[in-house]
CSV table of C-alpha atoms in Angstrom, one decimal:
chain,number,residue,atom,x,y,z
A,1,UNK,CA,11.0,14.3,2.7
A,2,UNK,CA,7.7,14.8,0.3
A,3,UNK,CA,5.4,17.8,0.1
A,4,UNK,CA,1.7,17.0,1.0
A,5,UNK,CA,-1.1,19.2,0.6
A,6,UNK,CA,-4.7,18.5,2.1
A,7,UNK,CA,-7.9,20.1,0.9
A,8,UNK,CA,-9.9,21.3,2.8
A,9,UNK,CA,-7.6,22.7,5.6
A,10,UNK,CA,-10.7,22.7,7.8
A,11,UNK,CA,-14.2,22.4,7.4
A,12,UNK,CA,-17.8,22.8,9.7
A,13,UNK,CA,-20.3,20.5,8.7
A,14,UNK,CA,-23.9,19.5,9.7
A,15,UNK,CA,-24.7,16.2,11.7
A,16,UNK,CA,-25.5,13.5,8.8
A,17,UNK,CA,-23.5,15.3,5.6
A,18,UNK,CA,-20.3,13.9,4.6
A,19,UNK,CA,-17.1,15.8,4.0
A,20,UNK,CA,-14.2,14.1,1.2
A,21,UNK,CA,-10.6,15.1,2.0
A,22,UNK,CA,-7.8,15.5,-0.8
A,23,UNK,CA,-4.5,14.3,0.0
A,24,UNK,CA,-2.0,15.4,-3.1
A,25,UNK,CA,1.6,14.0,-3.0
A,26,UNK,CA,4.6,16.1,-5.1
A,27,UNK,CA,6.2,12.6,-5.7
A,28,UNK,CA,5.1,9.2,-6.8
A,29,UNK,CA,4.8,7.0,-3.4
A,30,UNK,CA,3.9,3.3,-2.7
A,31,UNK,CA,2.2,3.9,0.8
A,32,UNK,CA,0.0,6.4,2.4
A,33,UNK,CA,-1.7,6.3,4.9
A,34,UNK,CA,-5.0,8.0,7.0
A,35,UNK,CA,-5.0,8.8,10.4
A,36,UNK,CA,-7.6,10.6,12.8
A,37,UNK,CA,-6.5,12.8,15.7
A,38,UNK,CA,-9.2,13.3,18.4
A,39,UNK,CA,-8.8,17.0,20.1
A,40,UNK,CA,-5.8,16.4,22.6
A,41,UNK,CA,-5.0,12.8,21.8
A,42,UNK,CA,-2.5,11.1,20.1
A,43,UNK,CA,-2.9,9.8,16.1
A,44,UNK,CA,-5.1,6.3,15.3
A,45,UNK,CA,-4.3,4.5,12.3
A,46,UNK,CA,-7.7,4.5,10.1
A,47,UNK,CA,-6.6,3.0,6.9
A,48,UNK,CA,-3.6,2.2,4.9
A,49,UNK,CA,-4.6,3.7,1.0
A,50,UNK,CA,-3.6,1.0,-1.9
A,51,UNK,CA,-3.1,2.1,-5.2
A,52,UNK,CA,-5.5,0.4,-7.4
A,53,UNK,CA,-7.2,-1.6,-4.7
A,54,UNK,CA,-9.5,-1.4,-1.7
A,55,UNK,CA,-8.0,0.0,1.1
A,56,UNK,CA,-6.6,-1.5,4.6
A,57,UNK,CA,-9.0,-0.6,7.6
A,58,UNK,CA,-7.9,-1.0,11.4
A,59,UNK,CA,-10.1,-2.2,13.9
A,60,UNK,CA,-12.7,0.1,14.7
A,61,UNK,CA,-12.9,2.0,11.2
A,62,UNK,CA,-15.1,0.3,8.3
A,63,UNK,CA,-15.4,1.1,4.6
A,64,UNK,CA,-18.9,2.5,4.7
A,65,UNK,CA,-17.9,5.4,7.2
A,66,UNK,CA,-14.7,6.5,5.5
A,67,UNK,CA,-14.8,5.2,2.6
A,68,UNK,CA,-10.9,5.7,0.7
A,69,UNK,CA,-10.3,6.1,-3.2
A,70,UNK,CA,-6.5,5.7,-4.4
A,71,UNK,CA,-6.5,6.4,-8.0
A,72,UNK,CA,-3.2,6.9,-8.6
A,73,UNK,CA,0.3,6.9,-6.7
A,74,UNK,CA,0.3,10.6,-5.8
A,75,UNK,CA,-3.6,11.2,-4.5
A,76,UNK,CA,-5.9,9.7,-2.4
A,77,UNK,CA,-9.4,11.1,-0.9
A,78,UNK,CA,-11.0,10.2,2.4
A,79,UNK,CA,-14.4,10.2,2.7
A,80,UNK,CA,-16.2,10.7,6.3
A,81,UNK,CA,-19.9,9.3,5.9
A,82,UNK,CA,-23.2,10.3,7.6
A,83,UNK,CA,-20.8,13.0,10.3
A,84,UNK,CA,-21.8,13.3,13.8
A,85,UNK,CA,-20.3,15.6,16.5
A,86,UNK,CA,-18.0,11.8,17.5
A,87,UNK,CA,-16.1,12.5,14.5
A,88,UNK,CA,-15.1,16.5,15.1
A,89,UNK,CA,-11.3,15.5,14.8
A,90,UNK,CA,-8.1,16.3,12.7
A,91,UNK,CA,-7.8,13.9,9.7
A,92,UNK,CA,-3.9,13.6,8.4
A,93,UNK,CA,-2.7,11.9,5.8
A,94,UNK,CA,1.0,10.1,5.2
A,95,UNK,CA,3.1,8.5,3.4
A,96,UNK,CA,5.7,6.6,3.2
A,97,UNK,CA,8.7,6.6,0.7
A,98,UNK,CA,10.2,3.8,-0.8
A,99,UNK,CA,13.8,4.1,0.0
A,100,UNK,CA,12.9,5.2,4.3
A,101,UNK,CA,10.9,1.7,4.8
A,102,UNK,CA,8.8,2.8,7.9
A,103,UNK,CA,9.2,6.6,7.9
A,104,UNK,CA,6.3,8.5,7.6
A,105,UNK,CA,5.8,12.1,6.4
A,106,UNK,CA,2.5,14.4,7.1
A,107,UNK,CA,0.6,16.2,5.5
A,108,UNK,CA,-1.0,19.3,7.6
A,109,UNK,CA,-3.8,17.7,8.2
A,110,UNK,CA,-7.8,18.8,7.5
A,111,UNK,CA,-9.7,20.3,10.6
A,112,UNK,CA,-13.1,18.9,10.9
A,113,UNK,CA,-15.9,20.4,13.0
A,114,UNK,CA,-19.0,18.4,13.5
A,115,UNK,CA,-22.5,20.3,14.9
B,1,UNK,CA,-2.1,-4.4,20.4
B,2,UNK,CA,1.0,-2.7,20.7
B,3,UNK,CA,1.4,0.5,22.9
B,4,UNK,CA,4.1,3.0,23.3
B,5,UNK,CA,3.9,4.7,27.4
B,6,UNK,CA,5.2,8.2,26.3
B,7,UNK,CA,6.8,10.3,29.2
B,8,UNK,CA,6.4,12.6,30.7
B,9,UNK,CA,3.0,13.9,29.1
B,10,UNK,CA,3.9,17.4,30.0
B,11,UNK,CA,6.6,19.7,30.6
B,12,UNK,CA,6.9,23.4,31.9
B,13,UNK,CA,10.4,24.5,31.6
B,14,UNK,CA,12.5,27.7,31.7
B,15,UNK,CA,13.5,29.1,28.5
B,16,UNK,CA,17.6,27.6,28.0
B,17,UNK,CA,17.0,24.4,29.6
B,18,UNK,CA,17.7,21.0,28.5
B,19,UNK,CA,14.6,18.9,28.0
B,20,UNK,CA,14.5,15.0,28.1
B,21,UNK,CA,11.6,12.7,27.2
B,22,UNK,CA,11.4,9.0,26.3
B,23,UNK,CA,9.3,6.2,25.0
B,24,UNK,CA,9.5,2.3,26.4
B,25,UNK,CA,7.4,-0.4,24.8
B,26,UNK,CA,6.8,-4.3,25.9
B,27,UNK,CA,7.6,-5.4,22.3
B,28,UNK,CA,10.6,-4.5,20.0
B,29,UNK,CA,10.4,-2.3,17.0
B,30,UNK,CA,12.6,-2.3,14.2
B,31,UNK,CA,12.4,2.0,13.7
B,32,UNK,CA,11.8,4.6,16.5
B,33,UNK,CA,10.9,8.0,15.2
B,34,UNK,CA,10.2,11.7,17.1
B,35,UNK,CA,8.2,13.8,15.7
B,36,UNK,CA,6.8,17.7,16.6
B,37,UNK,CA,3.2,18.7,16.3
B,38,UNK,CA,2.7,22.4,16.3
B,39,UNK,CA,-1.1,24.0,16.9
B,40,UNK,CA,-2.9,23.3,13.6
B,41,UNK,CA,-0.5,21.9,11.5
B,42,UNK,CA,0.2,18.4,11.2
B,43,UNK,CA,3.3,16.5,12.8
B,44,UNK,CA,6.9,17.1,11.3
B,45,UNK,CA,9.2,14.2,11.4
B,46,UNK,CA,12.7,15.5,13.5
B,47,UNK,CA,14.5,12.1,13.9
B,48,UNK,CA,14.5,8.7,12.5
B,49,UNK,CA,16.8,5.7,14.2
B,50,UNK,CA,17.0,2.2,12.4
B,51,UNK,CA,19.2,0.3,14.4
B,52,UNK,CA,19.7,-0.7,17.9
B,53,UNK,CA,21.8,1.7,20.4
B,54,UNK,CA,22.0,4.0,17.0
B,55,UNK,CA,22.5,8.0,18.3
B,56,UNK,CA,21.7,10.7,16.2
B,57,UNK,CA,21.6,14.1,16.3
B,58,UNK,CA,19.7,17.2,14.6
B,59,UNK,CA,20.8,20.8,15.8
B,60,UNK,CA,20.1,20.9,19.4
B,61,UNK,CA,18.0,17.5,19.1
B,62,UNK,CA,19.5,13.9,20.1
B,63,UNK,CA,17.8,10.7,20.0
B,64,UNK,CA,18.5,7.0,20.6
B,65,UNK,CA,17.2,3.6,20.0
B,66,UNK,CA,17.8,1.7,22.9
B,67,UNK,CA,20.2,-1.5,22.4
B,68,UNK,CA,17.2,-3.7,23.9
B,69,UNK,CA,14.6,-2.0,21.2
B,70,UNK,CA,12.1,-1.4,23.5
B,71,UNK,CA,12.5,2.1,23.9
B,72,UNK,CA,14.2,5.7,22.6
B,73,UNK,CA,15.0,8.9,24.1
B,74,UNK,CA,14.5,12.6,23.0
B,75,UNK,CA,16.6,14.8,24.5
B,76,UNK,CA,16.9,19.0,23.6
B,77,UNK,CA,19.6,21.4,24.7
B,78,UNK,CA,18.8,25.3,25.8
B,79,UNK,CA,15.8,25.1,25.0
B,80,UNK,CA,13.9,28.0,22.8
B,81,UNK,CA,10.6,29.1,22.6
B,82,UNK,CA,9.7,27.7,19.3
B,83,UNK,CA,11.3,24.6,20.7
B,84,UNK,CA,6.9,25.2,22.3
B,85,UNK,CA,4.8,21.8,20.5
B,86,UNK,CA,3.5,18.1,21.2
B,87,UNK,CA,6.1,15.7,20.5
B,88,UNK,CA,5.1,12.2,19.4
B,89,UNK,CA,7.4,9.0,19.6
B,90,UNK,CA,6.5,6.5,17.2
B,91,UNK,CA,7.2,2.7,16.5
B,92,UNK,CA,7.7,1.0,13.5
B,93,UNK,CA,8.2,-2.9,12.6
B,94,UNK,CA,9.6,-3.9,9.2
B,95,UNK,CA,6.4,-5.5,6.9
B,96,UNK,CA,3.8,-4.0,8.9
B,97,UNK,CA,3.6,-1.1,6.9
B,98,UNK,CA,2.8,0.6,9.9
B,99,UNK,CA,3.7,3.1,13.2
B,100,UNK,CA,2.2,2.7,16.2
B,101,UNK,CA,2.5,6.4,18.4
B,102,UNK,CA,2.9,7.4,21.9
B,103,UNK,CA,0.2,9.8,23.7
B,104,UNK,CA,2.9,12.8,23.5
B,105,UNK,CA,4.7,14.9,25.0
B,106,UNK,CA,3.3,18.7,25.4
B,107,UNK,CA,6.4,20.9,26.1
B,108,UNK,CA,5.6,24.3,27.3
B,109,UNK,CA,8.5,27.2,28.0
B,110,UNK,CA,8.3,29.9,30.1
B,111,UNK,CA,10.5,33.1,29.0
């Protein structure tokens, strides 16, 4: 497995602010990934983070809203841009590890309140 | 795009049961995973399955990929009350860097 820490573990912000999220990995990884749970709903896919290049949106999410910085192979940082209450969800990241080729580990995700 | 029906999306059982949930899909996928989601914190992967008709077990937890791919099962024995959480399936295909979840299952006990 891998050890993932998020900062901030939860946050209330102010319609039209934005909020960055730290994901920090104990080990060097090739993937990880950003997901948004909505309150009682299943995870959505946001982005896949790339290490030294822009990141991999889904449909639906766009680089200007949450914009994602991959510096290195153990941290990434989500950024949600210009909040409004829409976006009062949990934000998890993952990753993957090399040798488990589609298995995913979370971290404990950063709880995001929008007024 | 690809969807995973998760079911059923709730259950209310009696402390010491056995609990059974599964996943089905219209496409194949190469991994099946099950993982619990306790209040706050984020989900906690509990079994992974990479091949077809594969069975595995963890404690009081079995799981299967079904031979025809489009599907798994998560089944728990004598259930416990910190057995209480959402469990999500999840489907993964081999180059698509990516899972694709089910809605969940919310499992509730009753001492």
């Amino acid at each position: 497995s891998a050890v993932i820490s998020q900062k901030p573990s939860r946050d209330i912000c102010q319609r039209g602010t934005s909020l960055t999220i730290q994901c920090q990995v104990d080990s060097q990884v090739t993937m990880m990934f950003w997901y948004r749970q909505q309150p009682g709903q299943s995870l959505t896919l946001i982005a896949t983070a790339n290490q030294g290049s822009e990141a991999t949106y889904e449909s639906g999410f766009v680089i200007d809203k949450f914009p994602i910085s991959r510096p290195n192979l153990t941290f990434s940082t989500l950024t949600v841009s210009n909040m409004s209450p829409e976006d009062s969800s949990i934000y998890l990241c993952s990753v993957e590890k090399d040798r488990a080729p589609d298995t995913q580990y979370f971290g404990p995700g950063t709880r995001l309140t929008v007024l | 795009g690809q969807q995973l029906n998760q079911s059923p999306q709730s259950m209310f059982i009696q402390e010491g049961e056995d609990v059974s949930m599964n996943c089905t899909s219209s496409s194949i996928f190469n991994t099946w995973l099950w993982y619990k989601q306790d209040p706050g914190e984020g989900p906690v992967l509990l079994i992974a399955l990479y091949k077809a008709g594969e069975l595995t077990s963890n404690g009081r937890l079995t799981a299967q990929f079904g031979i025809t791919r489009k599907d798994s099962f998560l089944n728990i024995s004598a259930s416990i009350p910190s057995d209480v959480g959402i469990y999500f399936c999840a489907g993964g295909l081999w180059g698509a860097q990516k899972l694709v979840f089910g809605q969940g299952t919310r499992l509730t006990i009753n001492p």
